[in-house]
PDB file of C-alpha atoms in Angstrom:
ATOM      1  CA  MET A   1     101.832  44.929 -43.140  1.00 51.00           C
ATOM      2  CA  LEU A   2     103.441  48.375 -43.099  1.00 45.00           C
ATOM      3  CA  ARG A   3     103.691  48.236 -39.300  1.00 50.00           C
ATOM      4  CA  ASN A   4     105.485  44.838 -39.532  1.00 48.00           C
ATOM      5  CA  LEU A   5     108.008  46.264 -42.034  1.00 47.00           C
ATOM      6  CA  LYS A   6     108.728  49.183 -39.704  1.00 50.00           C
ATOM      7  CA  GLY A   7     109.240  46.708 -36.862  1.00 51.00           C
ATOM      8  CA  VAL A   8     111.633  44.637 -38.989  1.00 51.00           C
ATOM      9  CA  ASP A   9     113.543  47.794 -39.991  1.00 53.00           C
ATOM     10  CA  PHE A  10     113.808  48.806 -36.336  1.00 48.00           C
ATOM     11  CA  VAL A  11     115.129  45.363 -35.357  1.00 47.00           C
ATOM     12  CA  LYS A  12     117.655  45.459 -38.221  1.00 50.00           C
ATOM     13  CA  LYS A  13     118.822  48.942 -37.198  1.00 46.00           C
ATOM     14  CA  LEU A  14     119.046  47.886 -33.564  1.00 39.00           C
ATOM     15  CA  ALA A  15     121.025  44.760 -34.502  1.00 42.00           C
ATOM     16  CA  LEU A  16     123.375  46.829 -36.678  1.00 37.00           C
ATOM     17  CA  PHE A  17     123.826  49.369 -33.862  1.00 37.00           C
ATOM     18  CA  LEU A  18     124.637  46.608 -31.339  1.00 36.00           C
ATOM     19  CA  ILE A  19     127.147  45.029 -33.730  1.00 38.00           C
ATOM     20  CA  LEU A  20     128.835  48.403 -34.272  1.00 34.00           C
ATOM     21  CA  LEU A  21     128.824  49.134 -30.541  1.00 33.00           C
ATOM     22  CA  PHE A  22     130.358  45.729 -29.787  1.00 39.00           C
ATOM     23  CA  SER A  23     132.992  46.277 -32.492  1.00 36.00           C
ATOM     24  CA  VAL A  24     133.954  49.687 -31.103  1.00 37.00           C
ATOM     25  CA  MET A  25     134.080  48.329 -27.549  1.00 40.00           C
ATOM     26  CA  SER A  26     136.228  45.379 -28.580  1.00 42.00           C
ATOM     27  CA  PHE A  27     138.764  47.736 -30.176  1.00 42.00           C
ATOM     28  CA  ALA A  28     138.664  50.183 -27.284  1.00 48.00           C
ATOM     29  CA  THR A  29     140.276  47.923 -24.704  1.00 71.00           C
ATOM     30  CA  TRP A  30     143.785  46.569 -24.898  1.00 79.00           C
ATOM     31  CA  MET A  31     144.148  42.862 -24.162  1.00 78.00           C
ATOM     32  CA  PRO A  32     147.359  40.856 -24.084  1.00 78.00           C
ATOM     33  CA  LEU A  33     147.905  37.947 -26.408  1.00 81.00           C
ATOM     34  CA  GLU A  34     146.323  34.774 -25.040  1.00 80.00           C
ATOM     35  CA  ASP A  35     147.289  32.279 -27.757  1.00 87.00           C
ATOM     36  CA  TYR A  36     151.046  32.332 -28.356  1.00 87.00           C
ATOM     37  CA  SER A  37     150.966  29.921 -31.311  1.00 89.00           C
ATOM     38  CA  GLY A  38     151.555  32.849 -33.678  1.00 92.00           C
ATOM     39  CA  VAL A  39     154.670  33.996 -31.790  1.00 94.00           C
ATOM     40  CA  LYS A  40     158.194  33.039 -32.872  1.00 95.00           C
ATOM     41  CA  TYR A  41     159.766  34.398 -29.685  1.00 96.00           C
ATOM     42  CA  VAL A  42     159.258  36.910 -26.886  1.00 94.00           C
ATOM     43  CA  TYR A  43     161.853  38.139 -24.382  1.00 94.00           C
ATOM     44  CA  TYR A  44     161.511  40.350 -21.321  1.00 93.00           C
ATOM     45  CA  LYS A  45     164.145  42.189 -19.282  1.00 93.00           C
ATOM     46  CA  ILE A  46     163.360  42.048 -15.576  1.00 90.00           C
ATOM     47  CA  ASN A  47     164.716  44.402 -12.918  1.00 88.00           C
ATOM     48  CA  TYR A  48     163.823  43.435  -9.364  1.00 83.00           C
ATOM     49  CA  THR A  49     164.953  43.542  -5.744  1.00 80.00           C
ATOM     50  CA  GLN A  50     165.867  40.346  -3.913  1.00 74.00           C
ATOM     51  CA  TYR A  51     167.215  40.402  -0.360  1.00 72.00           C
ATOM     52  CA  GLU A  52     167.689  44.189  -0.680  1.00 77.00           C
ATOM     53  CA  GLU A  53     169.900  43.733  -3.760  1.00 79.00           C
ATOM     54  CA  GLU A  54     169.031  45.110  -7.203  1.00 84.00           C
ATOM     55  CA  LYS A  55     169.052  42.359  -9.841  1.00 84.00           C
ATOM     56  CA  GLU A  56     168.514  42.066 -13.565  1.00 88.00           C
ATOM     57  CA  MET A  57     167.810  39.175 -15.891  1.00 88.00           C
ATOM     58  CA  ILE A  58     166.414  38.476 -19.343  1.00 91.00           C
ATOM     59  CA  TYR A  59     163.775  35.784 -19.674  1.00 89.00           C
ATOM     60  CA  GLY A  60     162.161  34.553 -22.852  1.00 90.00           C
ATOM     61  CA  VAL A  61     160.687  31.722 -24.825  1.00 91.00           C
ATOM     62  CA  GLU A  62     161.173  30.690 -28.439  1.00 95.00           C
ATOM     63  CA  ILE A  63     158.314  28.759 -30.026  1.00 95.00           C
ATOM     64  CA  GLY A  64     159.379  26.383 -32.757  1.00 94.00           C
ATOM     65  CA  LEU A  65     157.071  24.380 -34.961  1.00 90.00           C
ATOM     66  CA  ASP A  66     157.403  21.150 -36.915  1.00 90.00           C
ATOM     67  CA  GLU A  67     154.764  19.040 -38.684  1.00 89.00           C
ATOM     68  CA  GLU A  68     153.445  17.495 -35.469  1.00 90.00           C
ATOM     69  CA  LYS A  69     154.134  19.767 -32.525  1.00 94.00           C
ATOM     70  CA  TYR A  70     155.230  23.073 -31.038  1.00 93.00           C
ATOM     71  CA  ILE A  71     158.700  23.155 -29.496  1.00 93.00           C
ATOM     72  CA  LEU A  72     159.164  25.596 -26.604  1.00 92.00           C
ATOM     73  CA  ASN A  73     162.707  26.645 -25.761  1.00 92.00           C
ATOM     74  CA  TYR A  74     163.024  28.730 -22.577  1.00 87.00           C
ATOM     75  CA  ASN A  75     165.966  31.038 -22.198  1.00 87.00           C
ATOM     76  CA  THR A  76     167.070  32.806 -19.018  1.00 83.00           C
ATOM     77  CA  THR A  77     170.038  35.142 -18.735  1.00 84.00           C
ATOM     78  CA  VAL A  78     170.940  36.094 -15.164  1.00 81.00           C
ATOM     79  CA  PHE A  79     173.596  38.690 -14.343  1.00 82.00           C
ATOM     80  CA  LEU A  80     175.661  37.893 -11.220  1.00 80.00           C
ATOM     81  CA  SER A  81     178.506  39.733  -9.537  1.00 80.00           C
ATOM     82  CA  LYS A  82     181.894  38.006  -9.848  1.00 85.00           C
ATOM     83  CA  ASP A  83     182.204  37.520  -6.085  1.00 85.00           C
ATOM     84  CA  GLN A  84     178.945  35.538  -5.874  1.00 80.00           C
ATOM     85  CA  PRO A  85     179.314  31.759  -5.730  1.00 82.00           C
ATOM     86  CA  ILE A  86     177.352  29.858  -8.366  1.00 83.00           C
ATOM     87  CA  GLY A  87     175.573  26.950  -6.718  1.00 80.00           C
ATOM     88  CA  SER A  88     172.944  24.526  -7.906  1.00 79.00           C
ATOM     89  CA  ASP A  89     170.231  26.702  -6.363  1.00 71.00           C
ATOM     90  CA  ILE A  90     171.066  29.345  -8.981  1.00 71.00           C
ATOM     91  CA  LEU A  91     171.652  26.924 -11.858  1.00 73.00           C
ATOM     92  CA  PHE A  92     168.381  25.064 -11.405  1.00 70.00           C
ATOM     93  CA  GLU A  93     166.112  27.733  -9.990  1.00 65.00           C
ATOM     94  CA  GLN A  94     162.532  26.753 -10.837  1.00 55.00           C
ATOM     95  CA  GLU A  95     160.653  29.889  -9.935  1.00 55.00           C
ATOM     96  CA  LEU A  96     161.627  31.971 -12.976  1.00 59.00           C
ATOM     97  CA  SER A  97     158.710  30.888 -15.163  1.00 57.00           C
ATOM     98  CA  MET A  98     156.328  31.433 -12.240  1.00 57.00           C
ATOM     99  CA  PHE A  99     157.941  34.840 -11.761  1.00 60.00           C
ATOM    100  CA  MET A 100     157.046  35.754 -15.354  1.00 61.00           C
ATOM    101  CA  TYR A 101     153.560  34.301 -14.968  1.00 59.00           C
ATOM    102  CA  THR A 102     153.004  36.823 -12.200  1.00 59.00           C
ATOM    103  CA  PHE A 103     153.354  39.625 -14.740  1.00 59.00           C
ATOM    104  CA  LEU A 104     151.578  37.975 -17.658  1.00 61.00           C
ATOM    105  CA  ASN A 105     148.867  36.787 -15.298  1.00 61.00           C
ATOM    106  CA  PRO A 106     145.425  36.338 -16.912  1.00 59.00           C
ATOM    107  CA  MET A 107     143.893  37.765 -13.717  1.00 61.00           C
ATOM    108  CA  PHE A 108     145.112  41.182 -14.892  1.00 67.00           C
ATOM    109  CA  SER A 109     142.452  40.971 -17.616  1.00 68.00           C
ATOM    110  CA  PHE A 110     140.085  42.569 -15.062  1.00 70.00           C
ATOM    111  CA  PHE A 111     142.251  45.700 -15.188  1.00 77.00           C
ATOM    112  CA  TYR A 112     142.881  45.436 -18.931  1.00 80.00           C
ATOM    113  CA  GLU A 113     139.144  45.428 -19.623  1.00 81.00           C
ATOM    114  CA  THR A 114     138.886  48.898 -18.064  1.00 82.00           C
ATOM    115  CA  ILE A 115     141.714  50.344 -20.188  1.00 85.00           C
ATOM    116  CA  ASP A 116     140.668  52.385 -23.194  1.00 87.00           C
ATOM    117  CA  LEU A 117     143.737  53.641 -25.045  1.00 87.00           C
ATOM    118  CA  ASN A 118     141.559  55.721 -27.389  1.00 86.00           C
ATOM    119  CA  GLU A 119     139.448  57.670 -24.871  1.00 88.00           C
ATOM    120  CA  GLN A 120     141.930  57.538 -21.954  1.00 89.00           C
ATOM    121  CA  MET A 121     139.377  58.447 -19.315  1.00 89.00           C
ATOM    122  CA  ASN A 122     140.408  57.931 -15.700  1.00 89.00           C
ATOM    123  CA  THR A 123     138.436  55.077 -14.140  1.00 87.00           C
ATOM    124  CA  LYS A 124     137.597  54.342 -10.506  1.00 88.00           C
ATOM    125  CA  LEU A 125     137.814  50.634  -9.596  1.00 83.00           C
ATOM    126  CA  TYR A 126     136.061  50.167  -6.276  1.00 81.00           C
ATOM    127  CA  GLY A 127     138.225  48.205  -3.862  1.00 81.00           C
ATOM    128  CA  PHE A 128     141.354  48.609  -6.013  1.00 84.00           C
ATOM    129  CA  GLY A 129     141.809  52.345  -6.639  1.00 88.00           C
ATOM    130  CA  SER A 130     141.911  54.298  -9.886  1.00 90.00           C
ATOM    131  CA  ILE A 131     143.293  53.796 -13.384  1.00 92.00           C
ATOM    132  CA  LYS A 132     144.901  56.953 -14.809  1.00 94.00           C
ATOM    133  CA  TYR A 133     146.643  57.708 -18.111  1.00 95.00           C
ATOM    134  CA  GLU A 134     149.982  59.511 -17.886  1.00 95.00           C
ATOM    135  CA  GLY A 135     151.201  60.151 -21.423  1.00 94.00           C
ATOM    136  CA  GLN A 136     153.545  58.377 -23.803  1.00 96.00           C
ATOM    137  CA  VAL A 137     156.630  56.445 -22.684  1.00 96.00           C
ATOM    138  CA  THR A 138     159.430  55.070 -24.858  1.00 97.00           C
ATOM    139  CA  VAL A 139     161.672  52.253 -23.661  1.00 96.00           C
ATOM    140  CA  GLN A 140     164.750  50.729 -25.209  1.00 96.00           C
ATOM    141  CA  GLY A 141     164.504  47.114 -26.330  1.00 95.00           C
ATOM    142  CA  LYS A 142     167.224  44.863 -27.690  1.00 95.00           C
ATOM    143  CA  ASN A 143     167.046  46.126 -31.291  1.00 94.00           C
ATOM    144  CA  GLY A 144     165.051  49.341 -31.047  1.00 94.00           C
ATOM    145  CA  THR A 145     162.507  51.241 -29.018  1.00 97.00           C
ATOM    146  CA  TYR A 146     158.908  50.560 -28.031  1.00 97.00           C
ATOM    147  CA  THR A 147     156.472  53.407 -27.342  1.00 97.00           C
ATOM    148  CA  GLY A 148     153.130  53.194 -25.600  1.00 96.00           C
ATOM    149  CA  THR A 149     150.706  54.825 -23.206  1.00 95.00           C
ATOM    150  CA  LYS A 150     151.524  54.705 -19.496  1.00 96.00           C
ATOM    151  CA  VAL A 151     148.468  53.382 -17.635  1.00 94.00           C
ATOM    152  CA  VAL A 152     148.768  53.648 -13.850  1.00 93.00           C
ATOM    153  CA  LEU A 153     146.826  51.904 -11.094  1.00 91.00           C
ATOM    154  CA  TYR A 154     146.774  53.962  -7.902  1.00 91.00           C
ATOM    155  CA  ASN A 155     145.463  52.254  -4.768  1.00 88.00           C
ATOM    156  CA  GLU A 156     142.642  53.634  -2.608  1.00 89.00           C
ATOM    157  CA  ASP A 157     145.156  55.878  -0.778  1.00 89.00           C
ATOM    158  CA  ASN A 158     146.253  57.333  -4.157  1.00 89.00           C
ATOM    159  CA  GLU A 159     149.653  55.604  -3.912  1.00 89.00           C
ATOM    160  CA  LEU A 160     151.284  53.987  -6.937  1.00 89.00           C
ATOM    161  CA  SER A 161     150.426  50.296  -7.021  1.00 87.00           C
ATOM    162  CA  MET A 162     151.187  49.195 -10.589  1.00 88.00           C
ATOM    163  CA  TYR A 163     151.607  50.580 -14.042  1.00 93.00           C
ATOM    164  CA  TRP A 164     151.749  49.305 -17.582  1.00 93.00           C
ATOM    165  CA  VAL A 165     153.006  50.792 -20.821  1.00 95.00           C
ATOM    166  CA  LEU A 166     150.707  49.568 -23.590  1.00 94.00           C
ATOM    167  CA  ASN A 167     150.511  49.979 -27.349  1.00 95.00           C
ATOM    168  CA  GLN A 168     147.388  48.947 -29.265  1.00 91.00           C
ATOM    169  CA  ASP A 169     149.584  47.392 -32.001  1.00 92.00           C
ATOM    170  CA  ILE A 170     151.810  45.336 -29.663  1.00 94.00           C
ATOM    171  CA  PRO A 171     150.158  42.253 -28.123  1.00 91.00           C
ATOM    172  CA  PHE A 172     152.428  42.234 -25.043  1.00 90.00           C
ATOM    173  CA  PRO A 173     152.743  44.787 -22.240  1.00 92.00           C
ATOM    174  CA  ILE A 174     155.772  46.953 -23.066  1.00 95.00           C
ATOM    175  CA  VAL A 175     156.309  47.543 -19.341  1.00 94.00           C
ATOM    176  CA  THR A 176     154.722  46.058 -16.247  1.00 90.00           C
ATOM    177  CA  TYR A 177     155.758  47.676 -12.965  1.00 91.00           C
ATOM    178  CA  MET A 178     154.751  46.499  -9.498  1.00 85.00           C
ATOM    179  CA  SER A 179     155.684  48.154  -6.242  1.00 80.00           C
ATOM    180  CA  ASP A 180     156.154  45.925  -3.231  1.00 69.00           C
ATOM    181  CA  ASP A 181     153.854  46.995  -0.416  1.00 59.00           C
ATOM    182  CA  TYR A 182     155.936  45.097   2.147  1.00 52.00           C
ATOM    183  CA  SER A 183     159.421  46.409   1.309  1.00 54.00           C
ATOM    184  CA  ASP A 184     161.182  49.227  -0.508  1.00 62.00           C
ATOM    185  CA  GLY A 185     161.630  47.020  -3.555  1.00 71.00           C
ATOM    186  CA  SER A 186     159.818  46.987  -6.843  1.00 82.00           C
ATOM    187  CA  THR A 187     159.851  44.906  -9.995  1.00 86.00           C
ATOM    188  CA  MET A 188     159.846  46.110 -13.576  1.00 90.00           C
ATOM    189  CA  VAL A 189     159.299  43.736 -16.488  1.00 91.00           C
ATOM    190  CA  GLN A 190     160.089  45.321 -19.851  1.00 95.00           C
ATOM    191  CA  LEU A 191     159.569  43.972 -23.352  1.00 95.00           C
ATOM    192  CA  TRP A 192     163.045  43.248 -24.708  1.00 96.00           C
ATOM    193  CA  ASP A 193     162.376  41.603 -28.073  1.00 96.00           C
ATOM    194  CA  TYR A 194     159.632  39.702 -29.913  1.00 96.00           C
ATOM    195  CA  GLU A 195     158.659  38.435 -33.308  1.00 95.00           C
ATOM    196  CA  LEU A 196     155.336  37.123 -34.593  1.00 94.00           C
ATOM    197  CA  ARG A 197     154.937  34.471 -37.309  1.00 90.00           C
TER     198      ARG A 197
END
């Protein structure tokens, strides 16, 4: 009987330890928001190179709610030089939402799962390179600043591939930066404004 009680105590302690370990691990990694139903709006400023020209735009979505449904209102602000003609290809460009999906891509969760903003230990990802932590970065948003940890992915040749600026309390990447391996261009997507319900 005494042996059975010791076994039960051991199992309880082991179960408690596993629950605590899982809890600590779940708080250790940063993950982006997956369900946007609790978001009123989110906007990103995007700086990118297209046909060797530096461009900037602001892209966002507002999520309304009535008794029966969510109402998504997409908003894109594109800045054009005055000498550029404005044709239908610009007015009805369809690739903007796909462009944003590239940076909010769920496939990045593989990288996010290796990020530990508390411990900040450099991590080798075989076949991809290394994740390194490079201090705090503050960026200007529409109505204030956002500060987070710069997390950099270097490729196998130790060249900059991507980086993110992440804050444990903000459910969106503050910055996502991608270099273009095939040109001198790069793209930076920066959190511009957001509000949760």
